[in-house]
């Protein structure tokens, strides 16, 4: 029993690791995430190009990559004025994906919950400027909510049944100026849903 427990500690059944965003990007491409499929501009798969602060994680199942998550600053400075949510008190679940070999109905929901409850708090203290601005607006650095976006053609039921509220449905940038068109525009009707989970108590450092 002792030797078995030692083996599990050295090689856990399930484990999350923080990784460079490039490693998570590679999985998003190889697992054919809809936003990272090859196209004329990126024949080897579309890279992760959001330029904001971000933290990437990989979940391993018996030392094999089973899922990946990227947390990031929100795209828009205002998330929902009516609820007082903005870039400096909301963390965005920018990407969540699972290995094609783990497409059972529970795996992605488990990853969502772990990201929301255990990974999101790691954002606090990671970016000094973000913490300073959050403290200026909120009294102290805090995360009041997590946001995420369901892809076009997807019902978003994973979010709905895990305490998220859909705030709105919209279409991405069509391009122009310095802005490139959103890759999601080419999926179904291009309309994606913005979902938000409000923490019962804000996460604080």
XYZ file of N, CA and C in Angstrom:
615
model
N 0.829 -1.213 0.000
C 0.000 0.000 0.000
C 0.860 1.259 0.000
N 1.945 1.233 0.821
C 2.812 2.402 0.896
C 3.458 2.683 -0.460
N 3.975 1.633 -1.114
C 4.622 1.825 -2.401
C 3.627 2.310 -3.454
N 2.384 1.845 -3.355
C 1.364 2.293 -4.311
C 1.046 3.764 -4.112
N 0.907 4.181 -2.850
C 0.629 5.586 -2.570
C 1.778 6.470 -3.033
N 3.010 5.998 -2.854
C 4.158 6.766 -3.303
C 4.142 6.917 -4.817
N 3.797 5.832 -5.516
C 3.722 5.890 -6.974
C 2.670 6.891 -7.426
N 1.512 6.952 -6.734
C 0.457 7.896 -7.092
C 0.903 9.335 -6.857
N 1.679 9.567 -5.797
C 2.162 10.917 -5.532
C 3.156 11.363 -6.597
N 3.968 10.423 -7.047
C 4.949 10.756 -8.072
C 4.320 10.879 -9.453
N 3.224 10.158 -9.672
C 2.519 10.209 -10.944
C 1.018 10.220 -10.669
N 0.456 11.382 -10.307
C -0.948 11.447 -9.907
C -1.896 11.039 -11.030
N -3.056 10.523 -10.644
C -4.055 10.130 -11.634
C -4.525 11.354 -12.418
N -4.825 12.446 -11.704
C -5.222 13.710 -12.331
C -4.367 14.827 -11.759
N -3.922 15.746 -12.609
C -3.104 16.854 -12.138
C -3.247 18.038 -13.082
N -3.191 19.263 -12.510
C -3.188 20.494 -13.302
C -1.820 21.145 -13.177
N -1.315 21.641 -14.309
C -0.023 22.317 -14.329
C -0.163 23.632 -15.083
N 0.471 24.689 -14.546
C 0.532 25.931 -15.299
C 1.643 25.793 -16.332
N 1.359 26.200 -17.576
C 2.304 26.025 -18.681
C 2.396 27.313 -19.486
N 3.376 27.371 -20.365
C 3.483 28.479 -21.299
C 2.288 28.428 -22.253
N 1.799 29.594 -22.663
C 0.620 29.624 -23.528
C 0.871 28.896 -24.846
N 2.122 28.839 -25.282
C 2.433 28.130 -26.524
C 2.130 26.646 -26.431
N 2.319 26.061 -25.251
C 2.013 24.643 -25.080
C 0.510 24.405 -25.156
N -0.260 25.289 -24.519
C -1.715 25.180 -24.596
C -2.190 25.411 -26.029
N -1.580 26.377 -26.705
C -1.935 26.656 -28.100
C -1.724 25.431 -28.973
N -0.614 24.731 -28.764
C -0.342 23.530 -29.544
C -1.427 22.477 -29.380
N -1.944 22.348 -28.162
C -3.025 21.389 -27.928
C -4.317 21.855 -28.586
N -4.618 23.155 -28.502
C -5.823 23.685 -29.148
C -5.800 23.401 -30.645
N -4.628 23.511 -31.244
C -4.500 23.247 -32.681
C -4.604 21.748 -32.971
N -3.869 20.947 -32.227
C -3.866 19.505 -32.509
C -5.211 18.864 -32.184
N -5.935 19.431 -31.211
C -7.260 18.899 -30.872
C -8.358 19.516 -31.738
N -7.968 20.372 -32.677
C -8.876 20.976 -33.648
C -10.008 21.766 -32.974
N -9.597 22.625 -32.056
C -10.550 23.565 -31.474
C -11.093 24.435 -32.605
N -12.400 24.725 -32.632
C -12.993 25.478 -33.755
C -12.331 26.825 -34.045
N -11.734 27.468 -33.040
C -11.084 28.756 -33.270
C -9.627 28.610 -33.698
N -9.149 27.375 -33.811
C -7.737 27.164 -34.133
C -7.536 26.205 -35.298
N -8.548 26.098 -36.141
C -8.437 25.231 -37.317
C -7.537 25.870 -38.375
N -6.899 25.076 -39.214
C -6.079 25.630 -40.299
C -6.943 26.458 -41.263
N -6.361 27.492 -41.818
C -7.024 28.273 -42.854
C -5.956 28.775 -43.819
N -6.366 29.627 -44.762
C -5.421 30.093 -45.784
C -4.262 30.864 -45.166
N -4.543 31.621 -44.117
C -3.495 32.425 -43.476
C -2.614 31.580 -42.564
N -3.225 30.583 -41.916
C -2.496 29.733 -40.970
C -2.720 28.265 -41.348
N -1.984 27.762 -42.336
C -2.207 26.392 -42.810
C -1.911 25.315 -41.774
N -1.166 25.668 -40.721
C -0.849 24.683 -39.690
C -1.710 24.858 -38.437
N -2.725 25.709 -38.549
C -3.607 25.949 -37.411
C -3.482 27.376 -36.928
N -4.610 27.976 -36.603
C -4.632 29.375 -36.177
C -4.066 29.506 -34.764
N -3.107 30.393 -34.540
C -2.505 30.537 -33.209
C -3.422 31.300 -32.256
N -3.057 31.297 -30.993
C -3.758 32.110 -29.992
C -3.155 33.503 -30.052
N -3.949 34.502 -30.415
C -3.387 35.825 -30.702
C -3.874 36.928 -29.767
N -4.695 36.600 -28.775
C -5.148 37.667 -27.875
C -3.950 38.227 -27.122
N -3.716 39.555 -27.203
C -2.474 40.130 -26.680
C -2.518 40.483 -25.196
N -3.613 40.147 -24.508
C -3.766 40.569 -23.115
C -3.036 39.616 -22.172
N -3.085 39.956 -20.873
C -2.562 39.057 -19.863
C -3.256 37.706 -19.971
N -2.507 36.618 -19.738
C -3.110 35.296 -19.845
C -2.327 34.292 -19.002
N -3.007 33.253 -18.573
C -2.404 32.152 -17.837
C -2.941 30.858 -18.440
N -2.032 29.951 -18.770
C -2.436 28.699 -19.412
C -2.190 27.521 -18.478
N -3.080 26.537 -18.563
C -2.988 25.349 -17.720
C -3.302 24.107 -18.556
N -2.730 23.003 -18.133
C -3.023 21.714 -18.751
C -3.435 20.737 -17.662
N -4.494 19.980 -17.924
C -4.864 18.890 -17.033
C -4.342 17.592 -17.622
N -3.638 16.826 -16.800
C -3.140 15.526 -17.240
C -3.897 14.404 -16.548
N -4.180 13.371 -17.295
C -4.799 12.157 -16.783
C -3.771 11.041 -16.974
N -3.203 10.581 -15.860
C -2.137 9.574 -15.899
C -1.003 10.006 -16.831
N -0.572 11.256 -16.628
C 0.569 11.846 -17.334
C 0.294 12.139 -18.808
N -0.963 12.057 -19.242
C -1.304 12.386 -20.625
C -2.215 13.605 -20.647
N -1.932 14.569 -21.508
C -2.746 15.781 -21.585
C -4.196 15.431 -21.897
N -5.106 15.864 -21.016
C -6.522 15.557 -21.182
C -7.365 16.798 -21.453
N -6.890 17.966 -21.000
C -7.650 19.202 -21.216
C -6.701 20.381 -21.065
N -7.114 21.526 -21.595
C -6.331 22.745 -21.431
C -7.260 23.930 -21.221
N -6.758 24.919 -20.500
C -7.532 26.113 -20.145
C -6.623 27.320 -20.288
N -7.157 28.411 -20.825
C -6.444 29.688 -20.820
C -7.338 30.729 -20.159
N -6.845 31.324 -19.078
C -7.515 32.446 -18.427
C -6.886 33.729 -18.957
N -7.701 34.780 -19.126
C -7.165 36.014 -19.714
C -7.957 37.220 -19.241
N -7.392 38.401 -19.464
C -8.153 39.632 -19.258
C -9.308 39.662 -20.248
N -10.389 40.328 -19.895
C -11.542 40.393 -20.785
C -11.213 41.245 -22.010
N -11.832 40.904 -23.131
C -11.585 41.637 -24.376
C -12.044 43.082 -24.240
N -13.238 43.279 -23.716
C -13.795 44.625 -23.557
C -13.527 45.149 -22.151
N -13.293 46.438 -22.042
C -13.045 47.021 -20.720
C -14.278 46.927 -19.832
N -15.468 47.021 -20.425
C -16.714 46.862 -19.676
C -17.337 45.521 -20.029
N -17.676 44.740 -19.012
C -18.325 43.448 -19.229
C -19.836 43.596 -19.097
N -20.279 44.225 -18.010
C -21.709 44.488 -17.810
C -21.854 45.638 -16.818
N -22.172 46.822 -17.313
C -22.285 47.993 -16.446
C -23.371 47.811 -15.399
N -24.495 47.180 -15.788
C -25.601 47.014 -14.848
C -25.195 46.196 -13.620
N -24.278 45.252 -13.816
C -23.831 44.414 -12.703
C -22.490 44.862 -12.125
N -21.978 45.979 -12.627
C -20.716 46.499 -12.112
C -19.513 45.644 -12.468
N -19.576 44.939 -13.600
C -18.488 44.050 -13.993
C -17.635 44.699 -15.083
N -16.333 44.618 -14.914
C -15.412 45.235 -15.865
C -14.118 44.434 -15.899
N -13.168 44.911 -16.684
C -11.914 44.177 -16.912
C -11.134 43.925 -15.622
N -11.321 44.780 -14.610
C -10.491 44.677 -13.418
C -11.185 44.005 -12.238
N -12.333 43.387 -12.480
C -12.910 42.508 -11.447
C -13.522 41.254 -12.061
N -13.224 41.019 -13.340
C -13.738 39.844 -14.040
C -12.593 39.159 -14.768
N -12.509 37.859 -14.624
C -11.493 37.068 -15.322
C -12.183 36.283 -16.435
N -11.569 36.239 -17.595
C -12.193 35.584 -18.740
C -11.630 34.181 -18.952
N -12.525 33.221 -19.086
C -12.123 31.870 -19.480
C -12.022 31.897 -20.997
N -10.840 32.272 -21.489
C -10.666 32.533 -22.916
C -10.723 31.266 -23.756
N -10.188 30.167 -23.234
C -10.214 28.887 -23.943
C -10.412 27.753 -22.943
N -11.190 26.783 -23.338
C -11.327 25.548 -22.585
C -11.545 24.440 -23.617
N -10.722 23.414 -23.540
C -10.800 22.341 -24.540
C -10.349 21.034 -23.914
N -10.812 19.938 -24.476
C -10.437 18.624 -23.973
C -9.861 17.787 -25.103
N -9.059 16.842 -24.727
C -8.515 15.873 -25.660
C -9.669 15.128 -26.326
N -9.643 14.925 -27.626
C -10.728 14.190 -28.293
C -10.993 12.816 -27.682
N -9.996 12.260 -27.002
C -10.189 10.952 -26.368
C -10.939 11.054 -25.047
N -11.262 12.284 -24.615
C -11.951 12.485 -23.337
C -13.280 13.214 -23.544
N -14.011 12.815 -24.555
C -15.257 13.512 -24.857
C -16.466 12.867 -24.182
N -16.344 12.562 -22.907
C -17.516 12.111 -22.168
C -18.243 13.336 -21.628
N -19.450 13.153 -21.127
C -20.297 14.293 -20.775
C -19.847 15.014 -19.512
N -18.937 14.418 -18.740
C -18.572 15.031 -17.469
C -17.204 15.705 -17.477
N -16.307 15.324 -18.368
C -14.925 15.781 -18.261
C -14.791 17.291 -18.394
N -15.427 17.891 -19.389
C -15.272 19.320 -19.604
C -15.924 20.112 -18.477
N -17.012 19.614 -17.948
C -17.660 20.298 -16.821
C -16.760 20.273 -15.595
N -16.066 19.169 -15.377
C -15.133 19.093 -14.246
C -14.004 20.109 -14.418
N -13.497 20.227 -15.638
C -12.429 21.191 -15.914
C -12.939 22.614 -15.696
N -14.158 22.895 -16.128
C -14.753 24.216 -15.934
C -14.813 24.571 -14.456
N -15.271 23.641 -13.638
C -15.400 23.913 -12.203
C -14.050 24.118 -11.541
N -13.069 23.322 -11.901
C -11.736 23.481 -11.317
C -11.131 24.814 -11.740
N -11.306 25.180 -13.015
C -10.798 26.473 -13.479
C -11.447 27.616 -12.706
N -12.736 27.512 -12.487
C -13.491 28.576 -11.812
C -13.101 28.705 -10.341
N -12.932 27.577 -9.657
C -12.734 27.608 -8.213
C -11.266 27.573 -7.788
N -10.400 26.930 -8.558
C -9.025 26.733 -8.121
C -7.984 27.458 -8.966
N -8.250 27.627 -10.256
C -7.272 28.278 -11.115
C -7.454 29.794 -11.165
N -8.691 30.254 -11.196
C -8.957 31.695 -11.274
C -8.280 32.484 -10.150
N -8.286 31.998 -8.893
C -7.644 32.781 -7.831
C -6.153 33.018 -8.066
N -5.507 32.185 -8.884
C -4.081 32.356 -9.155
C -3.800 33.617 -9.966
N -4.843 34.174 -10.578
C -4.680 35.416 -11.350
C -4.249 36.560 -10.434
N -4.808 36.578 -9.223
C -4.491 37.637 -8.273
C -3.010 37.571 -7.903
N -2.320 38.678 -8.033
C -0.898 38.717 -7.738
C -0.018 38.411 -8.932
N -0.603 38.009 -10.048
C 0.196 37.671 -11.235
C 0.562 38.917 -12.028
N -0.392 39.854 -12.147
C -0.159 41.072 -12.936
C -0.276 42.289 -12.019
N 0.853 42.946 -11.781
C 0.892 44.060 -10.839
C -0.023 45.192 -11.280
N 0.025 45.559 -12.561
C -0.802 46.658 -13.043
C -2.286 46.331 -12.915
N -2.656 45.068 -13.205
C -4.056 44.665 -13.074
C -4.479 44.770 -11.611
N -3.649 44.272 -10.705
C -3.966 44.338 -9.280
C -4.129 45.789 -8.822
N -3.235 46.659 -9.290
C -3.294 48.065 -8.877
C -4.579 48.719 -9.366
N -4.945 48.459 -10.600
C -6.168 49.051 -11.147
C -7.402 48.459 -10.472
N -7.372 47.161 -10.187
C -8.477 46.516 -9.484
C -8.642 47.119 -8.093
N -7.528 47.343 -7.394
C -7.581 47.937 -6.057
C -8.131 49.355 -6.119
N -7.749 50.088 -7.162
C -8.224 51.462 -7.324
C -9.740 51.498 -7.517
N -10.262 50.537 -8.294
C -11.691 50.539 -8.600
C -12.528 49.796 -7.560
N -11.939 48.804 -6.896
C -12.721 47.919 -6.023
C -12.317 47.980 -4.556
N -11.324 48.804 -4.224
C -10.893 48.876 -2.833
C -9.723 47.963 -2.542
N -9.671 46.821 -3.201
C -8.554 45.900 -3.129
C -8.657 44.957 -4.321
N -7.545 44.330 -4.734
C -7.625 43.424 -5.888
C -8.640 42.317 -5.636
N -9.522 42.111 -6.583
C -10.534 41.078 -6.404
C -11.083 40.610 -7.748
N -11.600 39.384 -7.731
C -12.300 38.835 -8.888
C -13.734 38.590 -8.463
N -14.645 39.357 -9.036
C -16.062 39.233 -8.692
C -16.776 38.221 -9.571
N -16.213 37.948 -10.754
C -16.920 37.084 -11.698
C -15.953 36.452 -12.680
N -16.411 35.361 -13.280
C -15.711 34.752 -14.404
C -16.622 34.835 -15.615
N -16.068 35.253 -16.747
C -16.839 35.301 -17.984
C -16.321 34.243 -18.945
N -17.169 33.842 -19.864
C -16.770 32.916 -20.917
C -17.730 33.084 -22.085
N -17.314 32.642 -23.241
C -18.107 32.823 -24.451
C -18.393 31.480 -25.095
N -19.669 31.206 -25.331
C -20.027 29.979 -26.039
C -19.910 30.231 -27.537
N -19.405 29.250 -28.254
C -19.182 29.404 -29.688
C -20.504 29.416 -30.463
N -20.518 30.046 -31.636
C -21.727 30.035 -32.463
C -22.197 28.603 -32.719
N -23.496 28.421 -32.662
C -24.072 27.107 -32.896
C -24.058 26.201 -31.684
N -23.449 26.665 -30.583
C -23.406 25.882 -29.352
C -24.428 26.440 -28.364
N -25.177 25.573 -27.670
C -26.220 26.071 -26.774
C -25.713 26.673 -25.481
N -24.465 26.352 -25.093
C -23.947 26.890 -23.840
C -24.507 26.217 -22.615
N -25.064 25.012 -22.778
C -25.692 24.339 -21.638
C -24.698 24.036 -20.530
N -23.423 23.818 -20.883
C -22.411 23.563 -19.861
C -22.351 24.730 -18.883
N -22.437 25.958 -19.408
C -22.404 27.130 -18.544
C -23.718 27.283 -17.787
N -24.816 27.110 -18.480
C -26.127 27.316 -17.867
C -26.328 26.433 -16.638
N -25.889 25.186 -16.730
C -26.110 24.251 -15.638
C -24.996 24.275 -14.600
N -24.081 25.212 -14.735
C -23.037 25.364 -13.720
C -23.018 26.774 -13.141
N -24.178 27.414 -13.114
C -24.317 28.675 -12.410
C -23.995 29.924 -13.196
N -23.704 29.785 -14.496
C -23.443 30.951 -15.328
C -24.757 31.535 -15.852
N -24.765 32.830 -16.070
C -25.914 33.537 -16.648
C -25.497 34.091 -18.009
N -26.322 33.902 -19.028
C -26.011 34.484 -20.331
C -26.442 35.942 -20.334
N -25.491 36.835 -20.562
C -25.782 38.267 -20.543
C -26.267 38.772 -21.889
N -25.675 38.241 -22.966
C -26.069 38.728 -24.291
C -25.516 37.799 -25.364
N -26.046 37.975 -26.558
C -25.558 37.269 -27.738
C -25.121 38.317 -28.752
N -23.954 38.128 -29.346
C -23.453 39.128 -30.291
C -22.555 38.462 -31.316
N -22.192 39.228 -32.333
C -21.276 38.764 -33.361
C -19.954 39.501 -33.225
N -18.889 38.827 -33.620
C -17.550 39.383 -33.457
C -17.201 40.433 -34.489
N -15.991 40.975 -34.314
C -15.512 42.026 -35.213
C -15.424 41.510 -36.646
N -15.849 42.358 -37.579
C -15.800 41.991 -39.001
C -14.481 42.419 -39.649
N -13.652 43.090 -38.877
C -12.368 43.531 -39.416
C -12.414 44.989 -39.817
N -11.262 45.556 -40.076
C -11.180 46.972 -40.434
C -10.225 47.677 -39.491
N -9.449 48.620 -40.025
C -8.461 49.306 -39.207
C -7.398 48.320 -38.760
N -7.136 48.305 -37.443
C -6.141 47.385 -36.892
C -6.787 46.093 -36.404
N -8.068 45.969 -36.583
C -8.802 44.830 -36.038
C -9.030 43.764 -37.103
N -8.640 42.517 -36.783
C -8.872 41.415 -37.696
C -10.249 40.823 -37.427
N -10.888 40.266 -38.448
C -12.193 39.640 -38.205
C -12.057 38.450 -37.268
N -13.061 38.247 -36.450
C -13.042 37.141 -35.502
C -13.147 35.810 -36.239
N -12.379 34.814 -35.781
C -12.438 33.485 -36.389
C -13.806 32.856 -36.185
N -14.510 33.275 -35.135
C -15.826 32.709 -34.843
C -16.874 33.133 -35.866
N -16.584 34.191 -36.650
C -17.551 34.638 -37.655
C -17.875 33.549 -38.664
N -16.909 32.638 -38.880
C -17.089 31.593 -39.897
C -17.790 30.348 -39.345
N -18.153 30.374 -38.059
C -18.810 29.222 -37.434
C -20.312 29.488 -37.364
N -21.104 28.581 -37.920
C -22.572 28.706 -37.890
C -22.974 30.132 -38.302
N -23.802 30.801 -37.484
C -24.246 32.147 -37.843
C -23.328 33.238 -37.285
N -22.241 32.842 -36.635
C -21.293 33.820 -36.111
C -21.667 34.430 -34.777
N -22.859 34.105 -34.258
C -23.317 34.690 -32.995
C -22.861 33.843 -31.822
N -22.190 34.476 -30.865
C -21.738 33.770 -29.685
C -22.360 34.398 -28.437
N -22.465 33.591 -27.382
C -23.099 34.064 -26.160
C -22.068 34.405 -25.096
N -22.276 35.517 -24.417
C -21.417 35.905 -23.301
C -22.052 35.431 -22.004
N -21.337 34.579 -21.267
C -21.826 33.999 -20.019
C -20.976 34.505 -18.856
N -21.625 34.705 -17.707
C -20.909 35.201 -16.522
C -21.324 34.409 -15.287
N -20.322 34.041 -14.506
C -20.561 33.412 -13.202
C -20.166 34.411 -12.127
N -21.107 34.782 -11.256
C -20.824 35.687 -10.143
C -20.429 34.868 -8.928
N -19.253 35.129 -8.393
C -18.831 34.444 -7.174
C -19.690 34.910 -5.995
N -20.093 33.974 -5.137
C -20.898 34.383 -3.956
C -20.187 35.455 -3.135
N -18.871 35.333 -3.017
C -18.020 36.343 -2.407
C -16.848 36.563 -3.355
N -16.490 37.824 -3.633
C -15.363 38.058 -4.533
C -14.092 37.353 -4.063
N -13.313 36.844 -5.032
C -12.020 36.251 -4.700
C -11.037 37.379 -4.421
N -10.320 37.258 -3.326
C -9.357 38.304 -2.939
C -8.013 37.681 -2.637
N -6.969 38.484 -2.819
C -5.616 37.983 -2.578
C -5.332 37.913 -1.099
